[in-house]
Coordinates of C-alpha atoms and ligand atoms in Angstrom, one line a residue:
X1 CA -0.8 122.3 124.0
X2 CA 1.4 120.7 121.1
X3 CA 3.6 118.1 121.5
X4 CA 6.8 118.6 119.3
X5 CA 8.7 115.8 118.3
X6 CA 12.5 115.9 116.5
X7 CA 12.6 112.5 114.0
X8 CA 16.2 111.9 113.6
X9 CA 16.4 108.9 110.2
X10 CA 18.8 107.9 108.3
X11 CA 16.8 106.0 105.3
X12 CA 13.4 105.4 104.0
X13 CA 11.5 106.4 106.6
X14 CA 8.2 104.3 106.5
X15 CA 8.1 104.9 110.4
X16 CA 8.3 108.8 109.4
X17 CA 6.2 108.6 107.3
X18 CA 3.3 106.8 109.5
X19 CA 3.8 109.5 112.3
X20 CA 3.2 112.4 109.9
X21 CA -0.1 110.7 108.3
X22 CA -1.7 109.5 111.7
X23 CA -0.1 111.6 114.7
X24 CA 1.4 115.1 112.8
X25 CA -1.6 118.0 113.4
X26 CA -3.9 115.5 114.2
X27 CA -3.8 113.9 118.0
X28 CA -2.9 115.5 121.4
X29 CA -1.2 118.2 120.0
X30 CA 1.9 116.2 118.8
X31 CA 3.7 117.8 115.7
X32 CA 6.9 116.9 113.8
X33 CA 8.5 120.0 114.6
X34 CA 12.1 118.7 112.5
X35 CA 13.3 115.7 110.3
X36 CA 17.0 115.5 111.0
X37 CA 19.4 113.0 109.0
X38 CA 22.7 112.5 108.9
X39 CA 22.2 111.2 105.3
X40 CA 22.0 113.8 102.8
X41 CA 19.3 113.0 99.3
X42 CA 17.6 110.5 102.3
X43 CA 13.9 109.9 101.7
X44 CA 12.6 110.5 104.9
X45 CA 13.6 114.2 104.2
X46 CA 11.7 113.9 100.8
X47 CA 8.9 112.4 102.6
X48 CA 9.3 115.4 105.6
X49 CA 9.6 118.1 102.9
X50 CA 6.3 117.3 100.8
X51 CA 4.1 117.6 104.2
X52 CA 6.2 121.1 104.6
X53 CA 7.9 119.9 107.8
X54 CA 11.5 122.0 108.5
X55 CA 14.6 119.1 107.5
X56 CA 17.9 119.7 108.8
X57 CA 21.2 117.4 107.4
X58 CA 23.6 116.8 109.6
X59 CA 26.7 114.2 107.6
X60 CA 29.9 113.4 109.9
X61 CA 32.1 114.3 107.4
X62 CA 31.3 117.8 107.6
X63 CA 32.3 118.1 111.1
X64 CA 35.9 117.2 112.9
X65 CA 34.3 114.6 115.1
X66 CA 30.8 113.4 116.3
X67 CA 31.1 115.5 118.8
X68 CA 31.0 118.7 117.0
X69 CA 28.2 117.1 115.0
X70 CA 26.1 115.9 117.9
X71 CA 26.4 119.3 119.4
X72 CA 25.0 121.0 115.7
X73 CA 22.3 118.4 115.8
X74 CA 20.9 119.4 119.4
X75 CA 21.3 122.9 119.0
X76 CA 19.0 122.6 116.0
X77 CA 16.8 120.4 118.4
X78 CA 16.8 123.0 121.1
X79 CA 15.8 125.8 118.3
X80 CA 12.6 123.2 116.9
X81 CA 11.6 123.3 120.7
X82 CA 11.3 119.4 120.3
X83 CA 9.8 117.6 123.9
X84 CA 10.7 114.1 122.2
X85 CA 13.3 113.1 119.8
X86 CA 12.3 109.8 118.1
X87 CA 15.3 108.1 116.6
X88 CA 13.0 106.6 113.5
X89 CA 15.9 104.7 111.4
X90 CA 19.0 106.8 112.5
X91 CA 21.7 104.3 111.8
X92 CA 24.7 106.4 114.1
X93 CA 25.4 106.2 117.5
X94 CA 24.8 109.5 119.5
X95 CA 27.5 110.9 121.8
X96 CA 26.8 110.8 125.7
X97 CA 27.2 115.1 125.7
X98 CA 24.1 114.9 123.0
X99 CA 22.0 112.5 125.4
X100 CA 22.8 114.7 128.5
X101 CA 21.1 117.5 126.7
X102 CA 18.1 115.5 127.0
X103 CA 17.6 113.2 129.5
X104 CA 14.7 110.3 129.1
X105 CA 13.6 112.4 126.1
X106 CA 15.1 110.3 123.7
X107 CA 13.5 107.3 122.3
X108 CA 14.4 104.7 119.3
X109 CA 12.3 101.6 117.9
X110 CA 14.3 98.2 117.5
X111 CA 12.9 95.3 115.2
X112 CA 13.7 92.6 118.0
X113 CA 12.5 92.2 121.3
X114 CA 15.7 93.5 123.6
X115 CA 17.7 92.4 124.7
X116 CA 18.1 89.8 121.8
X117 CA 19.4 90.7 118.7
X118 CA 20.4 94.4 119.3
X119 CA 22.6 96.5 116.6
X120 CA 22.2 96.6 113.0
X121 CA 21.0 93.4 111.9
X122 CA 19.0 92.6 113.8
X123 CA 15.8 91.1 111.4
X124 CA 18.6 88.5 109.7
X125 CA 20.4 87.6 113.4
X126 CA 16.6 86.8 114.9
X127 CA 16.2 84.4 111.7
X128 CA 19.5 82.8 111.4
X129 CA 19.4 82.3 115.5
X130 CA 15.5 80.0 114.3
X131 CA 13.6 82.1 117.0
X132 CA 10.1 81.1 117.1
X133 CA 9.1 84.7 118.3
X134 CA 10.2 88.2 117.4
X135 CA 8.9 91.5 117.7
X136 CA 9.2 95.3 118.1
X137 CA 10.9 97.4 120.8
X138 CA 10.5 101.1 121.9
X139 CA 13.1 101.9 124.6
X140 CA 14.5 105.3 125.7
X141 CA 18.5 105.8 124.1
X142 CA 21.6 105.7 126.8
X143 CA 25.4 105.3 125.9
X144 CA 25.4 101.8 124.9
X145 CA 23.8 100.1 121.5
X146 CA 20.0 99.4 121.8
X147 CA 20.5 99.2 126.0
X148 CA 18.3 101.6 127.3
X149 CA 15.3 101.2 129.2
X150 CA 12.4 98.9 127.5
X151 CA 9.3 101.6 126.6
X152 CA 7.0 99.0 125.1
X153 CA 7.4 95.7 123.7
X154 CA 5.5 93.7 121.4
X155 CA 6.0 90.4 120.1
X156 CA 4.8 88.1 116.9
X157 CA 5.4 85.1 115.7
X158 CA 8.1 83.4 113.4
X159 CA 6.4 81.0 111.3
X160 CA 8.7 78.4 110.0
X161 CA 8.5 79.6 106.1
X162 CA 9.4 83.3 107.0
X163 CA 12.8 84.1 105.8
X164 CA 14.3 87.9 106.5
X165 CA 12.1 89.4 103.9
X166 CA 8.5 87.7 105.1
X167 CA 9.5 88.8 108.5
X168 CA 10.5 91.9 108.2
X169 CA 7.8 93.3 106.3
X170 CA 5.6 91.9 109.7
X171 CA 7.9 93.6 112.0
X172 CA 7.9 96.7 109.5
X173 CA 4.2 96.6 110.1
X174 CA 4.0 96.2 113.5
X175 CA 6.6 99.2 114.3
X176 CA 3.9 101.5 112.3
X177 CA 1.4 100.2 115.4
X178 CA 3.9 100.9 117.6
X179 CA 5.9 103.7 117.6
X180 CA 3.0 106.1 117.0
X181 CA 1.1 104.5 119.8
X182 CA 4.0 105.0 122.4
X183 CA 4.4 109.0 121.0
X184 CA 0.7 109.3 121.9
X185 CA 1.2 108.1 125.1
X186 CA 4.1 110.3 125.8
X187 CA 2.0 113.4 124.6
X188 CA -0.2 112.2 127.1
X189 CA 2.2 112.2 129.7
X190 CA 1.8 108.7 130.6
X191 CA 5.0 107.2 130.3
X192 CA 7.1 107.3 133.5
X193 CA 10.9 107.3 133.2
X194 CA 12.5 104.9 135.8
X195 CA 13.7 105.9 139.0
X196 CA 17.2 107.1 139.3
X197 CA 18.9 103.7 139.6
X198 CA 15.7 101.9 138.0
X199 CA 15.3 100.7 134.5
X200 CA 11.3 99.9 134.4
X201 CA 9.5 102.6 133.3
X202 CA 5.9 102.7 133.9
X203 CA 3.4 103.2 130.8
X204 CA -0.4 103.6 131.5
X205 CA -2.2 102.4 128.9
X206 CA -5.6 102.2 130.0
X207 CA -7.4 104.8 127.9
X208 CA -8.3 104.1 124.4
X209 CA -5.8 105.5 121.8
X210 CA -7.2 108.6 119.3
X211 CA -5.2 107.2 116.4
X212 CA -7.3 107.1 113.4
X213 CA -6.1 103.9 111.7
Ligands
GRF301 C1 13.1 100.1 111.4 O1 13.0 98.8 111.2 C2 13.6 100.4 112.8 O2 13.3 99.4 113.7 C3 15.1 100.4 112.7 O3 15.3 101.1 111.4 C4 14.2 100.8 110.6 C5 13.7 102.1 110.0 O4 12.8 101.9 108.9 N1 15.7 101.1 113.7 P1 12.1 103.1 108.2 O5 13.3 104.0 107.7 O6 11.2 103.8 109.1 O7 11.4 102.5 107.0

């Protein structure tokens, strides 16, 4: 049974990029049905386009409001038959009608461990704060910024010559573990969503992974 996923990015797409070389046609069925962006010339839709995956561009300013835009974006989600939408580098805020449409099927990877550093900048705040450990999150998206429910969380440390380039490229690398990990694991159907009321989901992570790294 395939596993479609909808990657929603707004830049370079590294993280894209990982999911088409080690999960796209190759484990439990999961395929990048769509690369959406709201960024038109972005690379992740280069990078989407020479693996011959469907790209859809969806800018604000061709809309009235994010409203109208959100709504385009999830019809074209609906009509990919995505079961996950990854958020993979999308820099915008989605409106709540867009996240009713899909409840606990939304997902976006942080470089911090939530709920420190959440927003934009979040690589520079962790440094300039002089934490001693950082790290990658995966939680599902709700209304607020980077508040959702915690998917996976993994942690490394900050040694004390990193500055934001050293440790970004180490949380860069660690979110290419991550993220493609945690999409197995939902085509696997073992990630729980919390109980209405709840935010811990349960993840079972027992069985080896068939990522070939
Ligand atoms: C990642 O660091 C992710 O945590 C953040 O945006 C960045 C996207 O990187 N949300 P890339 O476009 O996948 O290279």
């Amino acid at each position: 049974m395939a596993f479609r996923l909808a990657v929603l990015a707004s830049g370079t797409g590294s993280n894209l990029q990982v999911l088409i070389d080690r999960l796209h046609g190759r484990v439990a069925g999961i395929e990048v049905a769509v690369v959406i962006s709201n960024v038109p010339g972005a690379l992740a839709l280069e990078r989407a386009e020479r693996a011959d995956i469907p790209t859809a561009v969806f800018p604000l300013e061709d809309y009235p409001d994010r409203e109208a835009r959100d709504l385009a974006m999830a019809e074209a989600i609906d009509l990919a038959r995505a079961d996950l939408v990854v958020l993979a580098g999308y820099m915008q805020l989605l409106t709540p009608g867009f996240l009713r449409r899909f409840p606990y099927r939304v997902i976006n990877l942080h470089p911090a461990l939530l709920p420190s550093f959440p927003g934009d900048d979040a690589i520079k705040e962790a440094v300039d704060y002089g934490v001693k450990v950082s790290g990658v999150t995966v939680h599902f998206v709700d209304e607020g910024v980077d508040t959702g429910p915690v998917i996976r969380q993994e942690a490394l440390p900050v040694h004390d010559g990193d500055d934001v380039v050293s440790l970004a490229t180490k949380i860069h690398a660690l979110e290419h573990q991550v993220l493609p990990r945690v999409i197995e694991l939902f085509a696997k159907e073992r990630v729980v969503p919390p109980a209405p009321g709840f935010r811990r989901v349960k993840v079972d992570d027992h069985e080896p992974s068939d990522i070939d790294w």
